[in-house]
PDB file of N, CA and C in Angstrom:
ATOM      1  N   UNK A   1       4.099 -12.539 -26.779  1.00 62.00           N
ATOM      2  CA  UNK A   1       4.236 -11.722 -25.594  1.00 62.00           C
ATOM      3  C   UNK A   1       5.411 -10.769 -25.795  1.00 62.00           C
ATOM      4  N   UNK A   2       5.064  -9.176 -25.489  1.00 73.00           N
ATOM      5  CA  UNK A   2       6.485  -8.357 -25.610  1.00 73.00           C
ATOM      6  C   UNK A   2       6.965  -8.732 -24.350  1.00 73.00           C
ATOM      7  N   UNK A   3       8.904  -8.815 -24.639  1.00 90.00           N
ATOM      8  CA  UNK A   3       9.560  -8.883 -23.677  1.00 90.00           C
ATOM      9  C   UNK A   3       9.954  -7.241 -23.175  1.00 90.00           C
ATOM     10  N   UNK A   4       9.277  -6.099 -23.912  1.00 94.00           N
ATOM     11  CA  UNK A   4       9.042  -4.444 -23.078  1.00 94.00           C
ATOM     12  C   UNK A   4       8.399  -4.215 -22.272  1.00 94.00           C
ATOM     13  N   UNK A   5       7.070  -5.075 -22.861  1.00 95.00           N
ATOM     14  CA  UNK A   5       5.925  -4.760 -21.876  1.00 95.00           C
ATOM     15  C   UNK A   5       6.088  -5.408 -20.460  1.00 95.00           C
ATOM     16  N   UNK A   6       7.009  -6.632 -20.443  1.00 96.00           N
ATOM     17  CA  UNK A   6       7.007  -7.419 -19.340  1.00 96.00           C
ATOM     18  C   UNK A   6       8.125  -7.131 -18.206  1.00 96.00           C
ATOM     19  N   UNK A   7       8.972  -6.414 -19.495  1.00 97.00           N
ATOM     20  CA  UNK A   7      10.045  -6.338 -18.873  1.00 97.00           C
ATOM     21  C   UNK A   7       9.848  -4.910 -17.629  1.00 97.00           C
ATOM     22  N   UNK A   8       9.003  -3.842 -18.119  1.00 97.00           N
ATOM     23  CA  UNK A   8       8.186  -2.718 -17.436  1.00 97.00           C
ATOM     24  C   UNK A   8       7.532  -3.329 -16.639  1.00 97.00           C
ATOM     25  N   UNK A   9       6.379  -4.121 -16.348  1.00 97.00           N
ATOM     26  CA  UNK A   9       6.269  -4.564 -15.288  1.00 97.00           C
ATOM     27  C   UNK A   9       6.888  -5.355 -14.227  1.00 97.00           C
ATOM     28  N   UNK A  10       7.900  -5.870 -14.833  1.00 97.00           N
ATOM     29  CA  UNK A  10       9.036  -6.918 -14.120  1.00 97.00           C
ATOM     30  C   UNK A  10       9.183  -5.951 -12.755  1.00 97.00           C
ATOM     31  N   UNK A  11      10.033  -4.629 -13.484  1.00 98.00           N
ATOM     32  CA  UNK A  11      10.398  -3.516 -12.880  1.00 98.00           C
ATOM     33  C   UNK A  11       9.465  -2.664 -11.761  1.00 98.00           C
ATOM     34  N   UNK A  12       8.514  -2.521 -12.343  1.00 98.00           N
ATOM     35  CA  UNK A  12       7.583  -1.793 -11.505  1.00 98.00           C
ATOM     36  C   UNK A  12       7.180  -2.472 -10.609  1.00 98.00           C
ATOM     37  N   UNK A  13       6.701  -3.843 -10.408  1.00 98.00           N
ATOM     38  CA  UNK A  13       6.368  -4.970  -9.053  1.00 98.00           C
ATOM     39  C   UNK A  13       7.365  -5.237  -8.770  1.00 98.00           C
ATOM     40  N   UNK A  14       8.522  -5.611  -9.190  1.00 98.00           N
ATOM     41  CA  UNK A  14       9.470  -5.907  -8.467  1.00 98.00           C
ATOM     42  C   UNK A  14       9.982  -7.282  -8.305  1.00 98.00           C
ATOM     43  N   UNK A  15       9.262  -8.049  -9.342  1.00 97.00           N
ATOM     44  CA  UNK A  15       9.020  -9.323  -9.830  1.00 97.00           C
ATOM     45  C   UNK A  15      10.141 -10.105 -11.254  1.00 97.00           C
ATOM     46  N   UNK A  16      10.346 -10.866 -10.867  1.00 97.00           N
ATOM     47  CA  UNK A  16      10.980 -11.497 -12.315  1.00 97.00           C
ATOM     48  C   UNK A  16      10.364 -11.220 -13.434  1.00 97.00           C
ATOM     49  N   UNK A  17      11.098 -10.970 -14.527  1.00 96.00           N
ATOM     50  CA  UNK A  17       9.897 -11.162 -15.716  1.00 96.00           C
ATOM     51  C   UNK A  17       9.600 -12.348 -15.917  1.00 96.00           C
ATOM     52  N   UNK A  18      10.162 -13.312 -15.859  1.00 95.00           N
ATOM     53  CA  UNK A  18       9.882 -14.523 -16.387  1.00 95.00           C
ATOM     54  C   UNK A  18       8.316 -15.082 -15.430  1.00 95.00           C
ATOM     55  N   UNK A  19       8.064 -14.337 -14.153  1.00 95.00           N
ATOM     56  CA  UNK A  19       6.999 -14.687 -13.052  1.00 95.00           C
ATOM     57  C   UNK A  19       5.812 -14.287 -14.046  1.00 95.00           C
ATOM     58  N   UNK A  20       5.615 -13.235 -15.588  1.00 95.00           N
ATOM     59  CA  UNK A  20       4.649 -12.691 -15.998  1.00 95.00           C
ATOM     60  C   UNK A  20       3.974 -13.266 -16.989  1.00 95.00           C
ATOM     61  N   UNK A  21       3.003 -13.601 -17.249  1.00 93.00           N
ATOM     62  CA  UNK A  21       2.616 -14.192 -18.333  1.00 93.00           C
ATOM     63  C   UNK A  21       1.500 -13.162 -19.437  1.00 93.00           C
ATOM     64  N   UNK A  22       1.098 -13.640 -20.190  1.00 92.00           N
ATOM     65  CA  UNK A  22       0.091 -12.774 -20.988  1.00 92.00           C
ATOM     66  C   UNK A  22      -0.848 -12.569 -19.984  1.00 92.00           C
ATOM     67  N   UNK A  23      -1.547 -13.543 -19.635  1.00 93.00           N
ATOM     68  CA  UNK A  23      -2.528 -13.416 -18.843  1.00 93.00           C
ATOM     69  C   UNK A  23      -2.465 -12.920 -17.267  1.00 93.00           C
ATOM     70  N   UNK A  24      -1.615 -12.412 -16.596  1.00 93.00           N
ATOM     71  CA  UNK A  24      -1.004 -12.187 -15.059  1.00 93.00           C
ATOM     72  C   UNK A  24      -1.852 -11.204 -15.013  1.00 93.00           C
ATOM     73  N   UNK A  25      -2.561 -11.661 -14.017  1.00 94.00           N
ATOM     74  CA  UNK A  25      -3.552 -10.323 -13.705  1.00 94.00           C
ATOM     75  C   UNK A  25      -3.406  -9.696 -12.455  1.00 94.00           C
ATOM     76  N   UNK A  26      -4.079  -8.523 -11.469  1.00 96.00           N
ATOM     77  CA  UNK A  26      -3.550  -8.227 -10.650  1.00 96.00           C
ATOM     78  C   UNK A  26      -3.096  -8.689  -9.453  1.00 96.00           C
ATOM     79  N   UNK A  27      -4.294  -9.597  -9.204  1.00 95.00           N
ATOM     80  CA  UNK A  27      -4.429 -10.843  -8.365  1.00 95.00           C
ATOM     81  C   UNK A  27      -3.477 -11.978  -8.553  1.00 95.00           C
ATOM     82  N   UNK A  28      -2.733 -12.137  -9.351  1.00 95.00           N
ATOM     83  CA  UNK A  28      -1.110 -12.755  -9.443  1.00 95.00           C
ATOM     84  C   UNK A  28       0.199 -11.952  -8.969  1.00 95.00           C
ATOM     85  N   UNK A  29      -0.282 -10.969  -9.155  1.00 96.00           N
ATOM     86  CA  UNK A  29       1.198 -10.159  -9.322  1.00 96.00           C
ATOM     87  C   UNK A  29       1.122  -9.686  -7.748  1.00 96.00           C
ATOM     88  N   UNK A  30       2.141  -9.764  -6.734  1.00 94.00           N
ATOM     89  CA  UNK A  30       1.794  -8.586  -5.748  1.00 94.00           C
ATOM     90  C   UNK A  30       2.253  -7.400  -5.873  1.00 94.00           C
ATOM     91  N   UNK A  31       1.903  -6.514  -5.665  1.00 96.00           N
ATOM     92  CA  UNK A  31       2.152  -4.919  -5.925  1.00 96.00           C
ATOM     93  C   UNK A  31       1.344  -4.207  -6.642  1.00 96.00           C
ATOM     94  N   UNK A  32       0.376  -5.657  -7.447  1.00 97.00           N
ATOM     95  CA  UNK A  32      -0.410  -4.700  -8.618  1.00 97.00           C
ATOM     96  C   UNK A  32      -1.598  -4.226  -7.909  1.00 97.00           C
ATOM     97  N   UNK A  33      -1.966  -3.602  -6.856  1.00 97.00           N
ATOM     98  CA  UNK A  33      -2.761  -2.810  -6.599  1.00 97.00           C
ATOM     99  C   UNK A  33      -3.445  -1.440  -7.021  1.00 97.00           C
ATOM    100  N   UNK A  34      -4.097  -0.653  -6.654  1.00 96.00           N
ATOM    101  CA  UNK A  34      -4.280   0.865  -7.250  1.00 96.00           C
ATOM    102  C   UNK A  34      -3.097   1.638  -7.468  1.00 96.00           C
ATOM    103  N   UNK A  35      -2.372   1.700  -6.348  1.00 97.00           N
ATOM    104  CA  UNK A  35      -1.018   2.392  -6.302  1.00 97.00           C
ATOM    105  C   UNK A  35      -0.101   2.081  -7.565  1.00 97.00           C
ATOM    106  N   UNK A  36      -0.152   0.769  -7.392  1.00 98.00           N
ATOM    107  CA  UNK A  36       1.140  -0.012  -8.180  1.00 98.00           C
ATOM    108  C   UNK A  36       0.689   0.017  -9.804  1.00 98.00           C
ATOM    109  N   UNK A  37      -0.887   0.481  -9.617  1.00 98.00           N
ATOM    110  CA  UNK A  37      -1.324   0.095 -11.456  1.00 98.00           C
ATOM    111  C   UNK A  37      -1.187   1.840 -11.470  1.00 98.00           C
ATOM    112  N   UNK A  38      -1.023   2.885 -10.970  1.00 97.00           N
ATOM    113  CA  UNK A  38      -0.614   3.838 -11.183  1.00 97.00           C
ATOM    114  C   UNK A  38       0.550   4.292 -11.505  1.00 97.00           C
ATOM    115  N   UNK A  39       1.884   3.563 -10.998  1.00 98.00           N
ATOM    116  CA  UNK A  39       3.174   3.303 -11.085  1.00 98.00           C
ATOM    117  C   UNK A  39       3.339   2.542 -12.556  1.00 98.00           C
ATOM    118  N   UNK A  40       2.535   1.487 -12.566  1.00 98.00           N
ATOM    119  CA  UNK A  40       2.758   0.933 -14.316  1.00 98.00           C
ATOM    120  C   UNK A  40       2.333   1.723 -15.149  1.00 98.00           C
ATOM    121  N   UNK A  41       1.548   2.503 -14.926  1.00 98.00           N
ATOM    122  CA  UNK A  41       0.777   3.397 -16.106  1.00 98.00           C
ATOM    123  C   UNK A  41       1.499   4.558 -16.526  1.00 98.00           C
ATOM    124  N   UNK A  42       2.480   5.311 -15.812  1.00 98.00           N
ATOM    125  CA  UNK A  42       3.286   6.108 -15.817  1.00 98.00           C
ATOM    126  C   UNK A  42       4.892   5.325 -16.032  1.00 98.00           C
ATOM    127  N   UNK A  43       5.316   4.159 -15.760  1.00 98.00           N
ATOM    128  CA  UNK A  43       6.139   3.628 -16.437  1.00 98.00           C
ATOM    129  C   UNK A  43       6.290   2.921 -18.009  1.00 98.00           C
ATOM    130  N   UNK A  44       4.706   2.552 -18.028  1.00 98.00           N
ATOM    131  CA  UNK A  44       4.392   2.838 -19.538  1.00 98.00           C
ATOM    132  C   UNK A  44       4.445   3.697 -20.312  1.00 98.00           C
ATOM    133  N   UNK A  45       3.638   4.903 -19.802  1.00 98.00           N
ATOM    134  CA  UNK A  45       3.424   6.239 -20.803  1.00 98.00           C
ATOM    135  C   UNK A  45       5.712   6.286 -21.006  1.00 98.00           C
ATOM    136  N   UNK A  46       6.366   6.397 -20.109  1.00 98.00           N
ATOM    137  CA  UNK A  46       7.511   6.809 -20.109  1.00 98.00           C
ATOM    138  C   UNK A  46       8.206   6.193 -21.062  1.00 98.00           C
ATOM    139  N   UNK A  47       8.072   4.460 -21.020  1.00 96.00           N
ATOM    140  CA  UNK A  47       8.954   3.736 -22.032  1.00 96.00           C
ATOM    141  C   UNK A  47       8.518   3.633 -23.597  1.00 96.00           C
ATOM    142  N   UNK A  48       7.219   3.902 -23.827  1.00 96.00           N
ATOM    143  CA  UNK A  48       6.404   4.021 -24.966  1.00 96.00           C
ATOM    144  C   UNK A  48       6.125   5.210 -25.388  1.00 96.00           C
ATOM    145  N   UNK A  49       6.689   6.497 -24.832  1.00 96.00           N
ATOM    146  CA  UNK A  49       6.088   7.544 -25.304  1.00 96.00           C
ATOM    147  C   UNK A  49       4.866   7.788 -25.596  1.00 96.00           C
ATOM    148  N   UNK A  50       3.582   7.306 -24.846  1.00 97.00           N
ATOM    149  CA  UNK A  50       2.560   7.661 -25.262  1.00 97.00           C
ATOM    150  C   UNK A  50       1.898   8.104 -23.740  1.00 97.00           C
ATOM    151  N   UNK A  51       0.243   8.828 -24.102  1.00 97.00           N
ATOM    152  CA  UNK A  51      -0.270   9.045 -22.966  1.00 97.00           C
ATOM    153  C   UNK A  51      -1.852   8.588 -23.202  1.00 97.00           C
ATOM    154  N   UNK A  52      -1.724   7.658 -21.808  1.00 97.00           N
ATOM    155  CA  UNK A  52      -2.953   6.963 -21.647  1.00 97.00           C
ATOM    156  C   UNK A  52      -3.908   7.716 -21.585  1.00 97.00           C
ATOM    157  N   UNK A  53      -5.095   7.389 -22.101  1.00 97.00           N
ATOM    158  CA  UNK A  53      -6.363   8.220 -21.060  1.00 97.00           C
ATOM    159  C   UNK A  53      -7.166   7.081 -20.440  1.00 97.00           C
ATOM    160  N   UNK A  54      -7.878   7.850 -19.301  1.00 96.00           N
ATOM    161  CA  UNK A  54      -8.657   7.028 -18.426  1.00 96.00           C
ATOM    162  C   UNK A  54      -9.390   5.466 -18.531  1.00 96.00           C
ATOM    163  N   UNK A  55     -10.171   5.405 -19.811  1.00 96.00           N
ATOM    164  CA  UNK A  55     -10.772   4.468 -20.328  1.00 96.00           C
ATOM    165  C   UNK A  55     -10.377   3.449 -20.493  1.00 96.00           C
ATOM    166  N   UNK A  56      -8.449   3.908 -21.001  1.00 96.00           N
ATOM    167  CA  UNK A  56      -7.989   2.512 -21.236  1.00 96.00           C
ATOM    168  C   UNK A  56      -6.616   2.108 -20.240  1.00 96.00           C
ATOM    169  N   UNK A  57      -6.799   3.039 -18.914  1.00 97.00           N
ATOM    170  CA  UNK A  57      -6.012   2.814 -17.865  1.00 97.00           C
ATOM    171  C   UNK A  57      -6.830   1.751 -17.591  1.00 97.00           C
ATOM    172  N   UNK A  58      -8.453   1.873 -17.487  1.00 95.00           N
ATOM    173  CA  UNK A  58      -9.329   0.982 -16.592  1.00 95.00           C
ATOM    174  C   UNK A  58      -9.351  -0.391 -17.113  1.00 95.00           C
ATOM    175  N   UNK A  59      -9.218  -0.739 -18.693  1.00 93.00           N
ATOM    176  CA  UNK A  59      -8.951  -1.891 -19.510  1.00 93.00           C
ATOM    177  C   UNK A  59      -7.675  -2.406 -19.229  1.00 93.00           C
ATOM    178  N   UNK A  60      -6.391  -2.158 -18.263  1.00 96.00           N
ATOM    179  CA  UNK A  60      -5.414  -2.661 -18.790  1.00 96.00           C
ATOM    180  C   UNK A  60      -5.461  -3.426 -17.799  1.00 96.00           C
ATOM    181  N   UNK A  61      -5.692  -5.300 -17.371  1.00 95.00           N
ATOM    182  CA  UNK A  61      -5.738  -5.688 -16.502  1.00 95.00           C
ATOM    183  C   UNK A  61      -4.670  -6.901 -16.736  1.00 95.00           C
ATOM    184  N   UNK A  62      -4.203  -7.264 -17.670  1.00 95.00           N
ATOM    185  CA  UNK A  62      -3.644  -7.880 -18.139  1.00 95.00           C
ATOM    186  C   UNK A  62      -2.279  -7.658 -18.726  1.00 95.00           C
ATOM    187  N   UNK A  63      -1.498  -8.570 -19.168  1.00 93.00           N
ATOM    188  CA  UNK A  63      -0.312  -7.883 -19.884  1.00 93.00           C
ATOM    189  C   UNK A  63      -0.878  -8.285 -21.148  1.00 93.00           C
ATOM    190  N   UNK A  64      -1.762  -8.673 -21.664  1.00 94.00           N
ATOM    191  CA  UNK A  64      -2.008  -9.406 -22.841  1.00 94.00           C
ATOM    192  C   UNK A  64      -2.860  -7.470 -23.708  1.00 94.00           C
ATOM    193  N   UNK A  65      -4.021  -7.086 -22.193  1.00 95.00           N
ATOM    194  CA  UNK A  65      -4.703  -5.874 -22.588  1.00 95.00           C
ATOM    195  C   UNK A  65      -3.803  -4.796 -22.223  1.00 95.00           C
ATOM    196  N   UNK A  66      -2.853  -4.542 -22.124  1.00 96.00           N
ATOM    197  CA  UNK A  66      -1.887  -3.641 -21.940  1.00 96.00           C
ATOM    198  C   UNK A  66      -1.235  -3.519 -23.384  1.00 96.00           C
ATOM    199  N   UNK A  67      -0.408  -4.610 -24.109  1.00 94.00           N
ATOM    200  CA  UNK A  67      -0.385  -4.629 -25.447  1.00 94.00           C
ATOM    201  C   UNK A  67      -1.459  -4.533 -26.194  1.00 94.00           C
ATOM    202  N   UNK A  68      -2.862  -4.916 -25.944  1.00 95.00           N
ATOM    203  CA  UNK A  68      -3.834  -4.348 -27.256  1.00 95.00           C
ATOM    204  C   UNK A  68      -3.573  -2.685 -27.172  1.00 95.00           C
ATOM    205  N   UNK A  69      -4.326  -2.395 -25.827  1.00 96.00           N
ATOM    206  CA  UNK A  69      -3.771  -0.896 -25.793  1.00 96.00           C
ATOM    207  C   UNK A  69      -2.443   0.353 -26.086  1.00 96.00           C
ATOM    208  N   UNK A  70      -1.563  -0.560 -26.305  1.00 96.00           N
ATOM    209  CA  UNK A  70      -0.680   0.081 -27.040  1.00 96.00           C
ATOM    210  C   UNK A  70      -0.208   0.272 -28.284  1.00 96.00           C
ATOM    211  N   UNK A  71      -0.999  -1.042 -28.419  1.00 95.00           N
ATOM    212  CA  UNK A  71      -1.402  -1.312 -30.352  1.00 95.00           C
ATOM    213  C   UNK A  71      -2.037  -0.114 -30.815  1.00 95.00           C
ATOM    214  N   UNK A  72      -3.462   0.478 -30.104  1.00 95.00           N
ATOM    215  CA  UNK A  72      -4.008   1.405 -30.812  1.00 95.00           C
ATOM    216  C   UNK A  72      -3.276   2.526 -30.960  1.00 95.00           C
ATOM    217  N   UNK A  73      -1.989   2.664 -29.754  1.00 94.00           N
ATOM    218  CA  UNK A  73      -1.431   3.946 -29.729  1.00 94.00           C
ATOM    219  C   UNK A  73      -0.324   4.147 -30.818  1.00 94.00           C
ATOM    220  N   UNK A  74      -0.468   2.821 -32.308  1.00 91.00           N
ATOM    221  CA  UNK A  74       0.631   2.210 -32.755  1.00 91.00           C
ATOM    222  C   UNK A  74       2.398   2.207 -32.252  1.00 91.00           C
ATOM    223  N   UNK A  75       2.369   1.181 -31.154  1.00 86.00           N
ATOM    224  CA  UNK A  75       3.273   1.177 -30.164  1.00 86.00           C
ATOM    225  C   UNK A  75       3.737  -0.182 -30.995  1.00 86.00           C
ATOM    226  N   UNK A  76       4.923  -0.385 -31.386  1.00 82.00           N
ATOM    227  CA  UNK A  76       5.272  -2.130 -31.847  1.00 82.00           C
ATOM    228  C   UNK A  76       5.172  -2.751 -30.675  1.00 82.00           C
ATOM    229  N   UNK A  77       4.729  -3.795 -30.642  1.00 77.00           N
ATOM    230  CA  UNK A  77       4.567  -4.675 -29.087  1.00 77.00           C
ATOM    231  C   UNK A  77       4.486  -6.375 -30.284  1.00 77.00           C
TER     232      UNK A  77
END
């Protein structure tokens, strides 16, 4: 598990990191709603320097598929 990736969502919900697991899906987390997965997606693109496109905004439901997806963007995670 990256402690970047978690640590970005820690931040963006408003949540401990330690509350996140690989698997925390939205329905664990509160905040992770539409809004809030818009807020991670743009706190991602920011800390990773990369830019999502649509397809794999819709895949990232997980923190586990949030790191595959940044894998392809060769992001170290």
């Amino acid at each position: 598990m990256n402690t970047r990736v978690r640590d970005v969502m820690a931040r963006t919900f408003r949540v401990p990191p330690e509350s996140i697991s690989a698997e925390s899906a939205p329905a664990d987390i509160p905040g992770w709603d539409s809004q809030g997965h818009l807020e991670l997606i743009m706190a991602l693109e920011a800390a990773f320097g990369v830019e999502l496109e649509l397809r794999e905004v819709t895949q990232m439901r997980s923190q586990a598929e949030i790191e595959a997806v940044l894998r392809r963007h060769a992001v170290e995670v």
